[in-house]
Coordinates of C-alpha atoms and ligand atoms in Angstrom, one line a residue:
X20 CA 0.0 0.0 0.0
X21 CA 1.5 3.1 -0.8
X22 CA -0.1 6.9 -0.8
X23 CA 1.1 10.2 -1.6
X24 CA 1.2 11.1 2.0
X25 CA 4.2 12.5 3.4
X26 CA 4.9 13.9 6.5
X27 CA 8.0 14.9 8.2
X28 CA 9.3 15.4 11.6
X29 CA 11.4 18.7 11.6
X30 CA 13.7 19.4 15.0
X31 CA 16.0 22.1 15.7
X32 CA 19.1 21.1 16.1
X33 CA 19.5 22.5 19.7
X34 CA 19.3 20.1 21.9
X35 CA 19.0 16.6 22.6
X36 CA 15.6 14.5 22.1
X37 CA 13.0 15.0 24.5
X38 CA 9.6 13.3 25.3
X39 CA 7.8 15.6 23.7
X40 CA 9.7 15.6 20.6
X41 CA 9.9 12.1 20.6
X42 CA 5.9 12.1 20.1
X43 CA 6.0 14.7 17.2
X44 CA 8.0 12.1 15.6
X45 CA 6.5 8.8 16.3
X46 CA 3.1 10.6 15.6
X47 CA 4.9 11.4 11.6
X48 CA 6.2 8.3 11.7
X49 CA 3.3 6.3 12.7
X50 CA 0.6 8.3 10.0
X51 CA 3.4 7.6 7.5
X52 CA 3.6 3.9 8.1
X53 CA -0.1 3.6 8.5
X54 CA -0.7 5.0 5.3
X55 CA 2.1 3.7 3.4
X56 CA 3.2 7.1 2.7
X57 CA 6.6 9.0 3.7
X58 CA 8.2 10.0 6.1
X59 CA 11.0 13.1 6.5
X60 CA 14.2 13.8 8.5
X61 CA 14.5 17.8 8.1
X62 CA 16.8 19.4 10.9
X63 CA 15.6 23.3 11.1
X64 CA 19.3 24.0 11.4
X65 CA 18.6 28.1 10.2
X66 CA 19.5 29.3 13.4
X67 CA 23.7 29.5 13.1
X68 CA 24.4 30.1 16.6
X69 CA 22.2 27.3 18.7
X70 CA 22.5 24.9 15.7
X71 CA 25.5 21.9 16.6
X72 CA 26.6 19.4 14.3
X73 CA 26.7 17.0 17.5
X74 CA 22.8 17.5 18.1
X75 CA 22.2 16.7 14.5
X76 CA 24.4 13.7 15.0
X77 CA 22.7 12.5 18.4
X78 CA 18.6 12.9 17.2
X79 CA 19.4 10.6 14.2
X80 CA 20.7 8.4 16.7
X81 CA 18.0 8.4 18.8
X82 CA 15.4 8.4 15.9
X83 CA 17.6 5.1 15.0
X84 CA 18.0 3.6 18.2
X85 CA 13.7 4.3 18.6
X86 CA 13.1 2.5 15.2
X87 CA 11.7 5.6 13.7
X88 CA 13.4 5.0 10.3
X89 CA 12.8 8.3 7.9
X90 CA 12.9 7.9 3.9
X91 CA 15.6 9.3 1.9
X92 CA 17.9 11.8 2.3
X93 CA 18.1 13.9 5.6
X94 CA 17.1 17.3 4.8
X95 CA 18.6 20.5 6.0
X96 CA 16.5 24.1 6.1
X97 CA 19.7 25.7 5.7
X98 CA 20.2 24.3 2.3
X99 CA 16.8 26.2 1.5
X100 CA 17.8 29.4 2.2
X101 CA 17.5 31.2 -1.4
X102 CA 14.0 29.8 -1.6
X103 CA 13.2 32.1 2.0
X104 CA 14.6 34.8 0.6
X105 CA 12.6 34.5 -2.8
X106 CA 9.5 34.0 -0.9
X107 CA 10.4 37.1 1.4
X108 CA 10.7 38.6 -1.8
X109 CA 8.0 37.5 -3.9
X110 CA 5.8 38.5 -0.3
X111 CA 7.6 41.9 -0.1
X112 CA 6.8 42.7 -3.8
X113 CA 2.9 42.4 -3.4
X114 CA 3.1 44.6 -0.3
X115 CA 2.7 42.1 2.2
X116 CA 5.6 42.1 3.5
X117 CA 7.7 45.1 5.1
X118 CA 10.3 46.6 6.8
X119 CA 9.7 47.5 10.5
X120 CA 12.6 50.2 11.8
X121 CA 10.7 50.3 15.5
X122 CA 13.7 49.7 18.1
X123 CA 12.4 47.5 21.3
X124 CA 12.1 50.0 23.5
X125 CA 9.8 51.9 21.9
X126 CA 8.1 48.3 20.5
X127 CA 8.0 47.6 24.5
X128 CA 6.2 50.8 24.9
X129 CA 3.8 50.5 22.8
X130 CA 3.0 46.8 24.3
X131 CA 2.8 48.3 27.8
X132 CA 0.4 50.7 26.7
X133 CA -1.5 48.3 24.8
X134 CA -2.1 46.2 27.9
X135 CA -2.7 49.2 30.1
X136 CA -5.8 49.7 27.8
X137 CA -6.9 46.4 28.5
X138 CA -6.2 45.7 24.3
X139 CA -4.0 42.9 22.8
X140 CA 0.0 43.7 22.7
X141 CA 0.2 43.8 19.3
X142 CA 2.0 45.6 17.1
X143 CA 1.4 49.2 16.3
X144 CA 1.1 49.3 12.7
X145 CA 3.6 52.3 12.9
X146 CA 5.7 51.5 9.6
X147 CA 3.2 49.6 7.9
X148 CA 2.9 52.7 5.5
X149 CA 6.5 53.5 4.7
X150 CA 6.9 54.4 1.1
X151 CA 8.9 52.0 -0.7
X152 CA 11.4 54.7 -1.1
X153 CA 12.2 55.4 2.2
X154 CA 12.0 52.4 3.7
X155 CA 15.1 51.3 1.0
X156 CA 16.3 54.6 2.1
X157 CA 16.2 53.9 6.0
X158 CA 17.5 50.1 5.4
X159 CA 21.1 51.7 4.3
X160 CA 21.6 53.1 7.8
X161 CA 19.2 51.7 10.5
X162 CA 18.6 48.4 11.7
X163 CA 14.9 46.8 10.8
X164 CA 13.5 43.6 11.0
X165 CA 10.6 42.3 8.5
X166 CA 7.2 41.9 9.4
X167 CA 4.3 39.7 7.6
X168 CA 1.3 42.4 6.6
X169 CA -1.1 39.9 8.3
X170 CA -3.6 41.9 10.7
X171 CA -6.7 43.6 8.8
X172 CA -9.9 44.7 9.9
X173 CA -12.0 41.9 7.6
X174 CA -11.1 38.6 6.5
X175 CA -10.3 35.2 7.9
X176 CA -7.2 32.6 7.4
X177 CA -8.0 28.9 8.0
X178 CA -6.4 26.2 9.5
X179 CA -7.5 23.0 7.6
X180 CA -6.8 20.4 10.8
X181 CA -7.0 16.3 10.8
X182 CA -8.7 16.6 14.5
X183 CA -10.5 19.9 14.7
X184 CA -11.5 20.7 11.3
X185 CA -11.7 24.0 10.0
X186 CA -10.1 26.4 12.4
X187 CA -10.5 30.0 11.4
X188 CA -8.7 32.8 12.4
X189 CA -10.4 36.4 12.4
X190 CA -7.4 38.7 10.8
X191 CA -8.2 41.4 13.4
X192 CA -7.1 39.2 16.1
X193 CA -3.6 37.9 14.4
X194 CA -0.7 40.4 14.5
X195 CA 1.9 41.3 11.7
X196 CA 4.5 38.7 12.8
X197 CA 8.5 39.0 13.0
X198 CA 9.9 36.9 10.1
X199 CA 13.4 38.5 9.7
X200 CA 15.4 39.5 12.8
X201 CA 17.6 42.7 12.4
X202 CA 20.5 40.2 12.0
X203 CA 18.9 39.1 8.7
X204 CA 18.2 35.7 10.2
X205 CA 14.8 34.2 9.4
X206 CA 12.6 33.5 12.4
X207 CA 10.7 30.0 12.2
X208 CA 7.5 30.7 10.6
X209 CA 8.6 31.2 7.0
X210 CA 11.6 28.6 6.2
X211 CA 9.1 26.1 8.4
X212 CA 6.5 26.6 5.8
X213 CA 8.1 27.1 3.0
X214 CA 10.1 24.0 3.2
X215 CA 6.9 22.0 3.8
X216 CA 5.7 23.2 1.0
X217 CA 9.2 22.6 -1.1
X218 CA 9.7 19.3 0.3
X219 CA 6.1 18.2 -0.6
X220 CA 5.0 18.0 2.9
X221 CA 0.9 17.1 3.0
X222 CA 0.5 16.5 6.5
X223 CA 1.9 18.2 9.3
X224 CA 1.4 16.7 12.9
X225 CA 2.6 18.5 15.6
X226 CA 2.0 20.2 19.2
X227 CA -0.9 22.4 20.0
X228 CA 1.5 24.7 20.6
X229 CA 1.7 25.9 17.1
X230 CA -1.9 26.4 16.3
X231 CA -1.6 30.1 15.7
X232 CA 1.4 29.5 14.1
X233 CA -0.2 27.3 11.2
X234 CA -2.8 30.4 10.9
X235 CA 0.4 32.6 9.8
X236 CA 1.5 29.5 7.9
X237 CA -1.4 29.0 6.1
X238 CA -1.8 32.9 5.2
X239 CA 1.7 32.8 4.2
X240 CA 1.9 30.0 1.9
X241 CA -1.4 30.8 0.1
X242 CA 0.2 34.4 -0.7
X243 CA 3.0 32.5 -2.0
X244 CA 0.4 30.4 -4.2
X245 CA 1.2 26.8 -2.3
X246 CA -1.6 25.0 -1.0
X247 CA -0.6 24.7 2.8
X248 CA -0.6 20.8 4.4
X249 CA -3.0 19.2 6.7
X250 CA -2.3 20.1 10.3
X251 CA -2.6 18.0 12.9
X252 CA -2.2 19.7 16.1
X253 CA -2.1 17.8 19.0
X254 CA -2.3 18.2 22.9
X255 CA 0.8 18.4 25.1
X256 CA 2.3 16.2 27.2
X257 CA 2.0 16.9 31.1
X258 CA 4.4 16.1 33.3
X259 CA 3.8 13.8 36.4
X260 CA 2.4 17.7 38.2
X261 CA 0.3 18.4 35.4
X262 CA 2.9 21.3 34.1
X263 CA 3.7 21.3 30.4
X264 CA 6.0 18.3 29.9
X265 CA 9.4 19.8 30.0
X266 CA 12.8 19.4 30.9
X267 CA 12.4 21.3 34.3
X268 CA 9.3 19.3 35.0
X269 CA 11.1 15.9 34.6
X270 CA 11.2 15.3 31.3
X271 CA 14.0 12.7 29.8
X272 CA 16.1 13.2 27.2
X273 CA 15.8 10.0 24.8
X274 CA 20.0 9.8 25.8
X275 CA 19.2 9.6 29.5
X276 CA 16.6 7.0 29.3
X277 CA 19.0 4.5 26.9
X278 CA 21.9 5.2 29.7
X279 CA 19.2 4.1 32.1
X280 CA 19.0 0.7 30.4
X281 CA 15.2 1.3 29.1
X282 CA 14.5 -0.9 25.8
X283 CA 13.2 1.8 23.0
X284 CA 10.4 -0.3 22.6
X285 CA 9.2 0.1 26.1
X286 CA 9.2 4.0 25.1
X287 CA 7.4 3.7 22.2
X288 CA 4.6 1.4 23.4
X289 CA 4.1 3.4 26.1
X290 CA 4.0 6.7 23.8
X291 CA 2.1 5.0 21.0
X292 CA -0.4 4.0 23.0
X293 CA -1.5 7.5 24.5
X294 CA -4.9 8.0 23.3
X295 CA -5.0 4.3 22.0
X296 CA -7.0 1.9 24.3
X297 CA -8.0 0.0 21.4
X298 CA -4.5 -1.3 20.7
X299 CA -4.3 -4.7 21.6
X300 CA -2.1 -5.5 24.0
X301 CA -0.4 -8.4 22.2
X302 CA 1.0 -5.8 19.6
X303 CA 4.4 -5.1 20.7
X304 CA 6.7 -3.5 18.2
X305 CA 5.9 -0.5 16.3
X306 CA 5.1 -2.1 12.8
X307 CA 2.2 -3.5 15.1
X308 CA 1.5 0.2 16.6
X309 CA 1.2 1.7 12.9
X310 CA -1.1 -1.0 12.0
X311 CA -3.5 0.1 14.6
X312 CA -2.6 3.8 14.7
X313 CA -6.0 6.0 14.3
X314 CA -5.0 9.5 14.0
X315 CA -8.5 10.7 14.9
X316 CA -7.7 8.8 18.5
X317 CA -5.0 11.4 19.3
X318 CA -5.9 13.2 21.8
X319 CA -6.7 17.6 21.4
X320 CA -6.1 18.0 25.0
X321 CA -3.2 18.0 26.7
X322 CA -2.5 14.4 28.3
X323 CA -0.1 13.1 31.4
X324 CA 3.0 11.2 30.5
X325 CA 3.6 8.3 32.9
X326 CA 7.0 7.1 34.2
X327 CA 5.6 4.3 35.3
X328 CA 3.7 3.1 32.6
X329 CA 6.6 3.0 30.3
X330 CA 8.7 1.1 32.8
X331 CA 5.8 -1.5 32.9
X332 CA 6.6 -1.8 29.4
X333 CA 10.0 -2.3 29.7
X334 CA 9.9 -5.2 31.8
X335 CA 6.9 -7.0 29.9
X336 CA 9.5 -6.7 27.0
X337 CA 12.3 -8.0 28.8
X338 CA 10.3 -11.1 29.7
X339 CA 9.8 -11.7 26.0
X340 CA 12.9 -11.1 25.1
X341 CA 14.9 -14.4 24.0
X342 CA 18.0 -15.8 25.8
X343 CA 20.9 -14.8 23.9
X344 CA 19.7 -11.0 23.9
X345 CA 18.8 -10.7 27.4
X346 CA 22.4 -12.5 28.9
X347 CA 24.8 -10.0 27.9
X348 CA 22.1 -7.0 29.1
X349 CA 22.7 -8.5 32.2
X350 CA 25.9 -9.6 32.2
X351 CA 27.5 -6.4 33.5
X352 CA 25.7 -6.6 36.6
X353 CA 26.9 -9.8 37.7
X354 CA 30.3 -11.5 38.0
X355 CA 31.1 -12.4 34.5
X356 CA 30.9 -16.1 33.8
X357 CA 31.3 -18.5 30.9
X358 CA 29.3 -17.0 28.6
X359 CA 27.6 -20.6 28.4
X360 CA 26.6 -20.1 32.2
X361 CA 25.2 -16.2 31.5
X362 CA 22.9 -17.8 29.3
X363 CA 21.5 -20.6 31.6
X364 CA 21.4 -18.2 34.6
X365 CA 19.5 -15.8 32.0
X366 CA 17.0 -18.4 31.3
X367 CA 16.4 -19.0 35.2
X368 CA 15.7 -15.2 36.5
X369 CA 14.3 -13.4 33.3
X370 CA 11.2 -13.7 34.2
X371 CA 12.1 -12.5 37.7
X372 CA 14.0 -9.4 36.9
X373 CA 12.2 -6.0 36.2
X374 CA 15.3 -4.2 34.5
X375 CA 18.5 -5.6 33.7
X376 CA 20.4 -4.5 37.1
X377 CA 18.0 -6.4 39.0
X378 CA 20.0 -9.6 38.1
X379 CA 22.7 -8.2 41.1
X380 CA 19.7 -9.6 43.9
X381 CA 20.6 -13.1 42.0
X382 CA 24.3 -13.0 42.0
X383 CA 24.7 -15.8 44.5
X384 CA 23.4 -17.9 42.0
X385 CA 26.2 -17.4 40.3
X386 CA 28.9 -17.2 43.1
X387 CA 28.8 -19.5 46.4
X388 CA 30.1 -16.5 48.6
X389 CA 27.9 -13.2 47.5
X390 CA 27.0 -11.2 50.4
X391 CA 24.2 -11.4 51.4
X392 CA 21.4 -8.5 52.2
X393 CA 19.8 -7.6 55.5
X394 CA 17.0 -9.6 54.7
X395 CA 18.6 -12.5 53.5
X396 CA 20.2 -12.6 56.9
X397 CA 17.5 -12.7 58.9
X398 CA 15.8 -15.6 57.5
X399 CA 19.4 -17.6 58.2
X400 CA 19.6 -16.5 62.1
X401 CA 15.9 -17.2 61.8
X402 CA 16.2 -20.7 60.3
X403 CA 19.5 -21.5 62.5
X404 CA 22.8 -23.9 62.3
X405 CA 20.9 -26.8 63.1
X406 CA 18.5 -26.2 59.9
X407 CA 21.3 -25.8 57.5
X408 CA 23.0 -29.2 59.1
X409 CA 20.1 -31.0 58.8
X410 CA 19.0 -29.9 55.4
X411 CA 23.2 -30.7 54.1
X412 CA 22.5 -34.2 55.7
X413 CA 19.5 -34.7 54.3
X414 CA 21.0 -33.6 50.6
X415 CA 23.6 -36.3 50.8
X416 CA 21.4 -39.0 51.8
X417 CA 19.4 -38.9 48.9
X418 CA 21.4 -40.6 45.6
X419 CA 19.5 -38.3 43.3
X420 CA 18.6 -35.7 45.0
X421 CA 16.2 -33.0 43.4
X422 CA 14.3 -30.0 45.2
X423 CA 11.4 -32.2 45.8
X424 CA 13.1 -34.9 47.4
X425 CA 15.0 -32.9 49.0
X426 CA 12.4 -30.5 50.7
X427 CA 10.0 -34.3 51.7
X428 CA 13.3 -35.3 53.8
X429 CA 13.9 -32.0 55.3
X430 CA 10.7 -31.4 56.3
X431 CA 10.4 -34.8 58.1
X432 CA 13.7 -34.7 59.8
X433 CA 13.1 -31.2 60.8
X434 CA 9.2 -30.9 61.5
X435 CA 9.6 -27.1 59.2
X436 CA 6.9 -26.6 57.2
X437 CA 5.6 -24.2 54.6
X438 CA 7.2 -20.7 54.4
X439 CA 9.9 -21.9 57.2
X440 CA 10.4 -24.8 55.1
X441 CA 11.2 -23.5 51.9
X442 CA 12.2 -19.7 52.5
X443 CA 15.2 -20.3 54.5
X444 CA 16.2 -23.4 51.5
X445 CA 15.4 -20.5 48.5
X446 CA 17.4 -18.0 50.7
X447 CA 20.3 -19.9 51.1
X448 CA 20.9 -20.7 47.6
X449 CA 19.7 -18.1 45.5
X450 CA 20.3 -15.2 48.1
X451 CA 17.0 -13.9 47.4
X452 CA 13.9 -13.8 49.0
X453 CA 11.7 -14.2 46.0
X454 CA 12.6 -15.2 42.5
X455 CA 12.6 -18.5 39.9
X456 CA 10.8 -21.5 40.7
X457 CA 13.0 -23.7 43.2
X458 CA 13.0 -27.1 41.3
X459 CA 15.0 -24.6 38.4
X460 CA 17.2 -23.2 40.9
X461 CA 18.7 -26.3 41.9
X462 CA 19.0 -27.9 38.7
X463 CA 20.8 -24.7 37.9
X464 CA 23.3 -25.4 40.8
X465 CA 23.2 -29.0 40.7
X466 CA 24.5 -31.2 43.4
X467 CA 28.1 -29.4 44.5
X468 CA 26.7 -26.1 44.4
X469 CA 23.6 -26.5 46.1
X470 CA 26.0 -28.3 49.0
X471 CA 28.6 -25.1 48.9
X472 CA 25.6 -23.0 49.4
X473 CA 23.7 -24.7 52.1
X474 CA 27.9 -24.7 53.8
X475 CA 27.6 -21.5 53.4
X476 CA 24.7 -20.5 54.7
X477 CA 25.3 -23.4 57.8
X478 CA 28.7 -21.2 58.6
X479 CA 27.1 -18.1 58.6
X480 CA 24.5 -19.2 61.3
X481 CA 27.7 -20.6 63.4
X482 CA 29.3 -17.1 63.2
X483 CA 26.7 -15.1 64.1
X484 CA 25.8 -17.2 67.3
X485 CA 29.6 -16.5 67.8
X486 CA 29.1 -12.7 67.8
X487 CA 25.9 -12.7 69.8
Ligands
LIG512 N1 11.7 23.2 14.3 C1 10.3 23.3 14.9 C2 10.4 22.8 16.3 O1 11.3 22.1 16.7 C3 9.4 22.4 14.1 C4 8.0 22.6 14.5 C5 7.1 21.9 13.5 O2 6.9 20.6 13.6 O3 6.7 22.5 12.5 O4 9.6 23.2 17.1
ZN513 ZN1 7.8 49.5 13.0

């Protein structure tokens, strides 16, 4: 199935990826794939002094790292820069674009006074009506930025949008918006939309933030004789306090969350799935997600990102994971074994473990003498020597011994029963209070190193009646 849909998803190259960039994208990327159309890389790199190589280096390798694949080249804004000028001047020729010489202060002025009136702060209209003449005249010695000749008394612009429909915009209530600074650098509106239009962009999804923006968009591009895209605007993220989803309000960059050990796909469930109830639950990567995508799901208002939710993910995909991906994930929490050993001791705790670190509550499994936790402890002193002696005796009595044999003679020899049968036995061998099925565990160790262990946990009763 393909379709002439394309869509793009366009960061600055300022910083690193963010949650909330990381929906824009997966949003393209997922109305794309749903619709067998494409999907666009273009870094808005027009802004010289924020723009790094390194960020541009780093998205793409989050984007990679998430899955979200983009067709052909990667596109740069910079590389469109004649075609914002032309526009500029193609705009400046019909009169709706002009040259604004007011300095800030007296633009601040006017704003204060504005408000003090109880009216909108916007702009005064004071050089709207510069002759031609003297604005060239003016631009030889005085600084001026350009403005778009968007606020009249009559007439509408509309926003065509996937979720809301037709969103009009009253001209009276937009102002005549910066799109040159006095440095000569564009702002974002026009190399935004022009290069939507250049690149062949017919859907553009992106935050509710930019609603008014995509008014000035749309008026622009018409002038200009495109036809603008399909918006999609769609509600913010909140952050855990119900603030805009940010960086200050504990956001994660997509760097810090990798570092953190999350699997990508936990991050794209758990983002794909915002708005999505209908999603089965059994659909776990993203081709799955696309298939199911409905963009008239996503949400218009603004909804809460969950932490949690996406952790939940990752562990559900850790249990699926298979064996020989999972071992070396855990491997660097654990003494390093045989790489044969990593992935039996894998296949015991996966299911058990919610991240990858959690394998460390295991690592007795894996070495006789591991320390063990407070907890651990106490269910020793609580079991005693005598237990451990009697539990060792009863292990070497039995000429194939196995957990449940094992557990039948110890409980007869030693009257324990239930939990104070088998917690002290799991404790001493697996160091953990909770964790894979017993019977696995000692098959695991087999017959030397459930002894050791049971030694072990025998001599650590002995020396703590010493102490006390
Ligand atoms: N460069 C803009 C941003 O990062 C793109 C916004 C858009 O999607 O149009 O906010
Ligand atoms: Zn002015």
């Amino acid at each position: 199935m393909s379709s002439n849909i394309v869509t793009r998803f366009a960061p600055s190259p300022t910083g690193l990826l963010h949650l909330g960039n990381v929906r824009t994208a997966l949003l393209n990327w997922l109305y794309a794939r749903k619709h067998g159309g494409r999907f666009l890389l273009r870094f808005e790199d027009t802004d010289q002094d924020r723009s790094e190589q390194e960020y541009v280096d780093a998205i793409q390798a989050d984007l990679c790292w998430l899955g979200l694949d983009w067709d052909e080249d990667v596109l740069f804004q910079s590389e469109h820069a004649s075609s914002h000028s032309k526009a500029l001047k193609k705009l400046a020729e019909q009169g709706l674009a002009y040259r604004c010489f007011c300095s800030e202060t007296q633009l601040n002025l006017d704003r204060k006074l504005a408000t003090s009136r109880g009216l909108p702060p916007r702009y005064t209209g004071h050089c709207l009506h510069l002759s031609s003449s003297e604005s060239e005249r003016r631009a030889a010695t005085e600084p001026f930025v350009w403005r778009l000749r968007v606020h009249a008394d009559d007439g509408e612009v509309v926003v065509t949008d996937a979720l809301r429909g037709n969103v009009s915009f009253a001209l009276r209530d937009l102002d005549d918006p910066v799109v040159v600074r006095s440095d000569g650098s564009f702002t974002f509106l026009l190399p935004n939309a022009v290069d939507d239009a250049l690149d062949g962009i017919t859907h553009t999804l992106r935050g509710d933030d930019h609603l008014t923006n995509s008014a000035y968009q749309a008026w622009l591009l018409e002038r200009l004789g495109y036809t603008p895209p399909v918006y999609l605007h769609h509600g913010l993220l909140l952050g855990p306090d119900g603030a805009k989803l940010s960086k200050r309000s504990g956001s994660h960059s997509v760097a810090e969350l990798r570092n953190e050990g999350l699997l990508p796909g936990a991050l794209i469930q758990a983002m794909g799935r915002l708005g999505h109830p209908n999603i089965p639950e059994t659909a776990h990567d993203a081709a799955a997600l696309a298939a199911h995508f409905k963009a008239e799901h996503i949400s218009t208002s603004s909804i809460r990102w969950s932490d949690e939710e996406m952790w939940r993910w990752h562990t559900r995909l850790i249990h699926e994971l298979n064996i020989e991906t999972l071992a070396p994930m855990i491997q660097p929490y654990v003494l390093s074994g045989s790489s044969d050993s990593m992935l039996k001791f894998a296949a015991l705790i996966g299911k058990n473990i919610e991240r990858a670190s959690d394998a460390a509550h295991y690592q007795r499994l894996l070495d006789t003498h591991a320390p063990l936790g407070d907890d651990a402890l106490a269910v020793l002193q609580e079991a005693g020597a005598s237990f451990y002696q009697q539990a060792l005796d009863a292990w070497q009595s039995l000429a194939e011994p196995d957990w449940k044999s094992w557990t039948v003679v110890v409980k007869e020899n030693t009257g324990c029963k239930g939990r104070n049968l088998f917690m002290p036995l799991r404790v001493a061998l697996s160091g953990a209070l909770h964790g894979p099925e017993m019977s696995a565990v000692v098959a695991f160790l087999g017959k030397n190193g459930v002894i050791a262990r049971v030694e072990d946990a025998y001599l650590a009763c002995i020396k703590q009646q010493e102490i006390s």
